[in-house]
GROMACS .gro file of C-alpha atoms in nm:
model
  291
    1UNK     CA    1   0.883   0.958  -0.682
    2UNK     CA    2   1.217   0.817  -0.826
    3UNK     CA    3   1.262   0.422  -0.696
    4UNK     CA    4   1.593   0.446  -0.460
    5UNK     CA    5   1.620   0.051  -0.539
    6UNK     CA    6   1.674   0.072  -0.871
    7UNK     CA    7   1.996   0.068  -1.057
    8UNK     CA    8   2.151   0.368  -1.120
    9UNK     CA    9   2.295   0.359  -1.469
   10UNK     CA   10   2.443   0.643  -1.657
   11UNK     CA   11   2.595   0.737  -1.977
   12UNK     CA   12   2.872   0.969  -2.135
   13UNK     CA   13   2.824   1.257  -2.305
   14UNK     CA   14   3.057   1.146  -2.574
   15UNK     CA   15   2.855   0.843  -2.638
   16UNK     CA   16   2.548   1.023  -2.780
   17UNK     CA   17   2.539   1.228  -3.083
   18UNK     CA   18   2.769   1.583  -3.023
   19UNK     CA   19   2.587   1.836  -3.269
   20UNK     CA   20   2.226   1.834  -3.078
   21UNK     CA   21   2.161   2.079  -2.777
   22UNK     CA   22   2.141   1.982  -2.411
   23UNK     CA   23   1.785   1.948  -2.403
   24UNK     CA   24   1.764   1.722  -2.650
   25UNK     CA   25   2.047   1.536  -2.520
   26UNK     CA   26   1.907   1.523  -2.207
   27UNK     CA   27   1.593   1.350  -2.375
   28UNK     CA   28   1.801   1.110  -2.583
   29UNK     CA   29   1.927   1.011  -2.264
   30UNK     CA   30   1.571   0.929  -2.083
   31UNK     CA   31   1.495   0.747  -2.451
   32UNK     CA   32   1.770   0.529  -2.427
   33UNK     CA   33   1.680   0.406  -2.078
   34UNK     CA   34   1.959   0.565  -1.869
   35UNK     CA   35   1.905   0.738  -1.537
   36UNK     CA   36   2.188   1.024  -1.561
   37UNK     CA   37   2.424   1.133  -1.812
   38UNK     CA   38   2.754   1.286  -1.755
   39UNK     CA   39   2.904   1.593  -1.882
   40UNK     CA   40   3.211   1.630  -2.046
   41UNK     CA   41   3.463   1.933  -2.003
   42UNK     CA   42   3.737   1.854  -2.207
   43UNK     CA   43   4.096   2.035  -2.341
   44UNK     CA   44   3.903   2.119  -2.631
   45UNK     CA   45   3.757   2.555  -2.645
   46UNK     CA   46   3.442   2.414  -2.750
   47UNK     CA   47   3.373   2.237  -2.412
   48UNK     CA   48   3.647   2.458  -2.168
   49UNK     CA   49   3.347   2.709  -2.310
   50UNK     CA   50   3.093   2.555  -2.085
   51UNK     CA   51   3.241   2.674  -1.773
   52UNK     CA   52   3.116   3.022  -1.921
   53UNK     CA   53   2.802   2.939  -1.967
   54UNK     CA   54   2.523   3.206  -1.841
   55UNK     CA   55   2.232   3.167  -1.594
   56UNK     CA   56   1.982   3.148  -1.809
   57UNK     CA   57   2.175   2.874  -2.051
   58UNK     CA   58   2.233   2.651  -1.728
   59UNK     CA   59   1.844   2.721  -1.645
   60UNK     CA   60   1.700   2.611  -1.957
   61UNK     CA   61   1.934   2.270  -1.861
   62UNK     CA   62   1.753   2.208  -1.523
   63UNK     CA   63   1.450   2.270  -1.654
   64UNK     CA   64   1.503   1.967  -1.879
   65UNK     CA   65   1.661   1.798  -1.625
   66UNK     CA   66   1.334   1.866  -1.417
   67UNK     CA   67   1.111   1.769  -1.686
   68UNK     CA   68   1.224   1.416  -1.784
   69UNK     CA   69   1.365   1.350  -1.445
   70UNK     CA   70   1.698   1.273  -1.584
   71UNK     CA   71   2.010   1.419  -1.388
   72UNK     CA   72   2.375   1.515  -1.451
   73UNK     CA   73   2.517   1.424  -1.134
   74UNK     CA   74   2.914   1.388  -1.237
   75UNK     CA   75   3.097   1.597  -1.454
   76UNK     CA   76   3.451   1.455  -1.626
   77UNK     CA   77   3.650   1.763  -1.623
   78UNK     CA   78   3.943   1.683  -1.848
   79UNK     CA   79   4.069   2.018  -1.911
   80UNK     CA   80   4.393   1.959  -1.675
   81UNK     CA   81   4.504   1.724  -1.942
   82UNK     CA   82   4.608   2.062  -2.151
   83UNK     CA   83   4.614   2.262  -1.852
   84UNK     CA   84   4.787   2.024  -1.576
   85UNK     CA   85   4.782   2.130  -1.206
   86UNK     CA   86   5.135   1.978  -1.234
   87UNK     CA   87   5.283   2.150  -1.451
   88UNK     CA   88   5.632   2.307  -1.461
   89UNK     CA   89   5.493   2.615  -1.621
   90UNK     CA   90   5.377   2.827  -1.366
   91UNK     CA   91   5.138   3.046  -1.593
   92UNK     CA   92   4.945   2.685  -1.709
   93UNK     CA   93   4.961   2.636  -1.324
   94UNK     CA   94   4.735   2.931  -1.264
   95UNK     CA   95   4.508   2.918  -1.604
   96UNK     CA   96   4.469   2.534  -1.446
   97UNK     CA   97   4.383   2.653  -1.107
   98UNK     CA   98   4.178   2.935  -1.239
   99UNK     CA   99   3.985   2.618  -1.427
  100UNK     CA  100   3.974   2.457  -1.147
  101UNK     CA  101   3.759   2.716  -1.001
  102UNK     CA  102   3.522   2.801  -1.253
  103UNK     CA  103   3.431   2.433  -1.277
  104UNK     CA  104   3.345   2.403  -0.917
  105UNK     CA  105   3.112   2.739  -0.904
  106UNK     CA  106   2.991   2.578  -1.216
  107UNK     CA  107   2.911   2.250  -1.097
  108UNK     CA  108   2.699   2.388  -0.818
  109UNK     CA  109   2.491   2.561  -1.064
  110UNK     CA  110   2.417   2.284  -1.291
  111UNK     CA  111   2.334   2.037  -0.959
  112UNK     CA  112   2.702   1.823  -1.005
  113UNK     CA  113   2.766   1.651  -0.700
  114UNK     CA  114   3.082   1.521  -0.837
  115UNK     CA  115   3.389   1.656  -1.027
  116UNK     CA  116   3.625   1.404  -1.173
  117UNK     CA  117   3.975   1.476  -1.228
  118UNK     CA  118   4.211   1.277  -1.439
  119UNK     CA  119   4.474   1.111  -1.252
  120UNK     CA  120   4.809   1.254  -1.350
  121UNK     CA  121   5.035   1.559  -1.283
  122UNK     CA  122   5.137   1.623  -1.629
  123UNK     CA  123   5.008   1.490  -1.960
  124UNK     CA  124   5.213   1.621  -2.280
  125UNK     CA  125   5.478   1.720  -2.016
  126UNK     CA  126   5.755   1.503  -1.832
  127UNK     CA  127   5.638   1.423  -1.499
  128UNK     CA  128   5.894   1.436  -1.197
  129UNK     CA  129   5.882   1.520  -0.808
  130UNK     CA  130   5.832   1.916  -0.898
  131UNK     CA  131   5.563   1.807  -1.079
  132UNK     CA  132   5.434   1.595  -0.838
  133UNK     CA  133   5.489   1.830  -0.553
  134UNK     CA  134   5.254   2.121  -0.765
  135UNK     CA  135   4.971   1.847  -0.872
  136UNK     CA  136   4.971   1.788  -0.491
  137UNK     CA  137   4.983   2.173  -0.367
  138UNK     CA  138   4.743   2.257  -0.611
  139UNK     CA  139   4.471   1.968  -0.549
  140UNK     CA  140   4.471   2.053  -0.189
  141UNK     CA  141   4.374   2.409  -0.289
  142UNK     CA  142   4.124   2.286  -0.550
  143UNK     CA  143   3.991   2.051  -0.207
  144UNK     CA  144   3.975   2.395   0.015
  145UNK     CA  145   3.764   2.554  -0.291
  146UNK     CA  146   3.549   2.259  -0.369
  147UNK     CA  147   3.450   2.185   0.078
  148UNK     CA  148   3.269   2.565   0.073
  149UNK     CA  149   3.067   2.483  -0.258
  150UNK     CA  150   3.005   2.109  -0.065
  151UNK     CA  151   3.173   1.947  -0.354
  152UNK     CA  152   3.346   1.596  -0.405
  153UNK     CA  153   3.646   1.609  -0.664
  154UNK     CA  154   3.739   1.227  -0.728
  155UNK     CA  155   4.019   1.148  -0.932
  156UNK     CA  156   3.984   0.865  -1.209
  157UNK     CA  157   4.240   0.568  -1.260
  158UNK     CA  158   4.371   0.666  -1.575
  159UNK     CA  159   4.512   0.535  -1.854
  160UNK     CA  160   4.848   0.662  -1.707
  161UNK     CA  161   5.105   0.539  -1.497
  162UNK     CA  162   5.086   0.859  -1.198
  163UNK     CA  163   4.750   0.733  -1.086
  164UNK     CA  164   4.654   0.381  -1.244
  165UNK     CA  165   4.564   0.209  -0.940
  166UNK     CA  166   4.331   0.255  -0.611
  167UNK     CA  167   4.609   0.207  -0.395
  168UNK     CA  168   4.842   0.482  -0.613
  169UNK     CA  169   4.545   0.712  -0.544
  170UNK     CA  170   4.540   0.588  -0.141
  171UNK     CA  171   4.891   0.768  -0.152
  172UNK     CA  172   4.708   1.121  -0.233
  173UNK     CA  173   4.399   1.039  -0.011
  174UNK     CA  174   4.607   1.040   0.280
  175UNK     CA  175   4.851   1.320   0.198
  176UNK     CA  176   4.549   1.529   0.092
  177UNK     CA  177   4.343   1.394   0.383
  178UNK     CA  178   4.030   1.539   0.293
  179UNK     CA  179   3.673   1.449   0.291
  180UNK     CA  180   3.596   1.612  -0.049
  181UNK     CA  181   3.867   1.371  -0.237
  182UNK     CA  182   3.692   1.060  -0.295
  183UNK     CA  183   3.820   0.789  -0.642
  184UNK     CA  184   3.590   0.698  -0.958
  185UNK     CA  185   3.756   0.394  -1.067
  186UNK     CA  186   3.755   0.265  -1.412
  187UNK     CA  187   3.723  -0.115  -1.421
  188UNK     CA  188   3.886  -0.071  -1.807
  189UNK     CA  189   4.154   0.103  -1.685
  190UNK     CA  190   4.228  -0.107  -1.373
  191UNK     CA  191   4.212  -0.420  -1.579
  192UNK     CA  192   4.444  -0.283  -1.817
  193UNK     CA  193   4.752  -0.267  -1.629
  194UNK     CA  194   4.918  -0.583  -1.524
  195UNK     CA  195   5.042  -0.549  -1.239
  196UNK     CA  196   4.699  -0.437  -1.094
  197UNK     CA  197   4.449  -0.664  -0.907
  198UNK     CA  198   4.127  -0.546  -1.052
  199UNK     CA  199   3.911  -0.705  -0.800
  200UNK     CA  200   4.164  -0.639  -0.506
  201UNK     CA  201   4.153  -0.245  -0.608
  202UNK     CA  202   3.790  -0.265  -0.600
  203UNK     CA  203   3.778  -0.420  -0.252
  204UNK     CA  204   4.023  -0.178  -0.128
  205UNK     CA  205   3.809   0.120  -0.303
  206UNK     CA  206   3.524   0.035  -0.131
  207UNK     CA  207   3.628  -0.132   0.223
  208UNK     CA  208   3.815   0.235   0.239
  209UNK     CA  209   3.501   0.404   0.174
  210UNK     CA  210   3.660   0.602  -0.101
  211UNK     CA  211   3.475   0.503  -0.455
  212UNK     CA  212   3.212   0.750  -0.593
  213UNK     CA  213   3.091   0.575  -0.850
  214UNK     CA  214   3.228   0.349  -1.112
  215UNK     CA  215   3.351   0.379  -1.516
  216UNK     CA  216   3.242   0.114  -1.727
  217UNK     CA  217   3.417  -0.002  -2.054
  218UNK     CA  218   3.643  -0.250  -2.191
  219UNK     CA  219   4.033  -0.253  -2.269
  220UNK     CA  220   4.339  -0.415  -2.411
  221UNK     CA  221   4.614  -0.467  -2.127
  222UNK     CA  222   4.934  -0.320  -2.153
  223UNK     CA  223   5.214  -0.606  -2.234
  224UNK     CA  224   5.602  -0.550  -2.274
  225UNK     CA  225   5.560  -0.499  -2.626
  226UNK     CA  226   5.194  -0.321  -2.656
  227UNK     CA  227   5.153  -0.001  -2.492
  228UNK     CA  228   4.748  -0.105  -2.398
  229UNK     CA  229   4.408   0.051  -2.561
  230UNK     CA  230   4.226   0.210  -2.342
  231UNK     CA  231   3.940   0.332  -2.583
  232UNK     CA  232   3.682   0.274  -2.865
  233UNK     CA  233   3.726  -0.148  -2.728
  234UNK     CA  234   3.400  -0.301  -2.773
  235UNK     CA  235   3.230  -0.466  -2.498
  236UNK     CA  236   3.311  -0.835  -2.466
  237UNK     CA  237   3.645  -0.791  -2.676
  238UNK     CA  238   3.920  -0.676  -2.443
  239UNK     CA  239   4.021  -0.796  -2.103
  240UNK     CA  240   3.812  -0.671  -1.860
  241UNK     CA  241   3.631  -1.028  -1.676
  242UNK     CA  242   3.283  -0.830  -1.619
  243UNK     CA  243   3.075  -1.064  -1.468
  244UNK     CA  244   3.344  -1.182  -1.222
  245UNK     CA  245   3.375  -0.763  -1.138
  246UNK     CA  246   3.018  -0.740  -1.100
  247UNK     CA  247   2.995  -1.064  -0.890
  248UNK     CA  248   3.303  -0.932  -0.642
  249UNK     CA  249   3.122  -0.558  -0.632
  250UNK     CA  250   2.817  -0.751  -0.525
  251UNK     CA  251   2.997  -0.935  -0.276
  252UNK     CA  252   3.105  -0.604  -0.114
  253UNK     CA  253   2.762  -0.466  -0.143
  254UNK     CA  254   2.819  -0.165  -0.415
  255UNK     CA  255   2.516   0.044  -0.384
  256UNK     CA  256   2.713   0.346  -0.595
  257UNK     CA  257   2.624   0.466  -0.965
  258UNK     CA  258   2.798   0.309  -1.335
  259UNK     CA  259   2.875   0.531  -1.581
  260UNK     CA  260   2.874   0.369  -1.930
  261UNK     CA  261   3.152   0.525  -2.128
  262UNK     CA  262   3.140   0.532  -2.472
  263UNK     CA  263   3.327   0.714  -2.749
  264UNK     CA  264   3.035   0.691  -3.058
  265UNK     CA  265   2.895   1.025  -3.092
  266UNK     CA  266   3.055   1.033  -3.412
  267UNK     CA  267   2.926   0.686  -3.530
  268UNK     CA  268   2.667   0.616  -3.781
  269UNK     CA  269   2.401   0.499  -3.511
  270UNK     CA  270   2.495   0.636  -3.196
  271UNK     CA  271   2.167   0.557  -3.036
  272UNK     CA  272   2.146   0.250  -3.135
  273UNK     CA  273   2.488   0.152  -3.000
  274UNK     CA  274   2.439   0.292  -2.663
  275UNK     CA  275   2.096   0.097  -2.655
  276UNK     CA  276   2.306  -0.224  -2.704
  277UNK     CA  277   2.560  -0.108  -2.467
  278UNK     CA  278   2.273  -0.111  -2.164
  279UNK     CA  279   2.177  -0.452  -2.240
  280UNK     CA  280   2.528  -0.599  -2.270
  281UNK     CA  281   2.611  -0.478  -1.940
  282UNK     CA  282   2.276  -0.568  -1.779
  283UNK     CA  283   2.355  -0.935  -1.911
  284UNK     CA  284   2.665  -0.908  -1.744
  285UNK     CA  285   2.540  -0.828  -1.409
  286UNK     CA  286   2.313  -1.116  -1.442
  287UNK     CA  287   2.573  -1.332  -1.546
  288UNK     CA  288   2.771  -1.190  -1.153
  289UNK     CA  289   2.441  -1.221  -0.996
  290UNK     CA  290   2.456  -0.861  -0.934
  291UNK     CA  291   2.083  -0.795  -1.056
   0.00000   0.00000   0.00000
């Protein structure tokens, strides 16, 4: 029986090597220590392909899933980047919406409980209040489709200035006002921008009832003259404080999942590097008296 005490630590897809199958992923994962892994559905046709994906691929999943006792609870669906729900084309509007759905009766195959959207209207677009207003109509449809499938969308504080803050997201929460919108902040990302309060966001996040789970990486902050990194920063060399983080989120009594993300699956020694990544972290919680 899997311990309900325990920590429940998870890495990203694009941390472990990309050319092996899901089953071996899946095993990589349970090798490397980590209780869940999640799935990436990016812009790319390679991974928009998954949604596609027959009953007796997704099967051959769970049953790996079911045999290791690993689990793929989230999914980061980062299609809307090329396909925006914002967007002032109203055919990218639908192929985003028709996305939308595919990833939700998707989702409930594979077991996701959660969905995570990126938080912006428009990526490679201007944004402005049209945009805005079809981001908004179209995330309270994507909310109607995801409460019959039971299924929590939660929007990630991006790397963006639309959503890069709990309290930007609060906005949406209550225009939305729906129990299937939840947030999946990213302490990177909050700590990036200055005119956030990481630990503030966090409190608000959670005394609001509205985090999921949390992202865990490291950034450079966005100055007047440096427009901020908010990938491929190795632990320990950006700005994120993450013992103080983990001592505040202890504090409020986080009980939620961490989701290590990582860009290596490219590197030399992916494994390796994701192995390291676990302990740095768990050193840091230490160092918060978190564990």
């Amino acid at each position: 029986m899997k311990d309900l005490e325990k920590l429940n630590l998870g890495i990203y897809e694009k941390a472990l090597p990309k050319n092996i199958d899901w089953v071996e992923r899946i095993k990589l994962v349970k090798e490397c220590g980590y209780d869940f892994i999640e799935m990436s559905v990016d812009e790319t046709d390679e991974r928009l392909a998954r949604l596609d994906w027959s009953d007796e691929e997704i099967k051959k999943i769970k049953d790996a899933l079911i045999d290791t006792g690993v689990r793929i609870p989230t999914m980061c669906f980062s299609g809307h980047r090329r396909f925006p729900m914002g967007s002032m084309d109203e055919k990218i509007r639908e192929k985003s919406m028709e996305l939308m759905k595919k990833a939700i009766i998707f989702g409930d195959k594979l077991g996701i409980r959660v969905i995570q959207l990126a938080g912006y209207d428009v990526y490679y677009e201007e944004g402005n209040e049209n945009t805005k207003k079809y981001f908004t109509e179209n995330l309270k449809k994507a909310l109607e489709w995801a409460a019959t499938m039971e299924m929590t969308l939660a929007i990630e504080i991006m790397d963006h200035p639309f959503i890069n803050s709990i309290t930007k997201y609060m906005e949406f929460s209550r225009i939305v006002n729906s129990p299937w919108l939840k947030v999946y902040p990213d302490v990177g990302n909050l700590s990036a921008w200055p005119e956030n309060d990481t630990l503030k966001e966090l409190e608000l996040g959670i005394k609001e009832r509205e985090i999921v789970a949390i992202h865990l990486k490291d950034t450079l902050k966005v100055t007047d003259t440096f427009p901020g990194k908010f990938k491929e920063v190795p632990f320990g060399e950006g700005c994120v404080n993450f013992s103080e983080v983990f001592a505040k989120l202890k504090e409020l009594n986080y009980k939620g999942p961490f989701l290590i993300e990582m860009w290596t699956e490219k590197s030399d020694n992916p494994i390796e590097e994701v192995k390291k990544a676990k302990q740095w972290i768990f050193d840091e919680m230490k160092k918060g008296g978190f564990i």
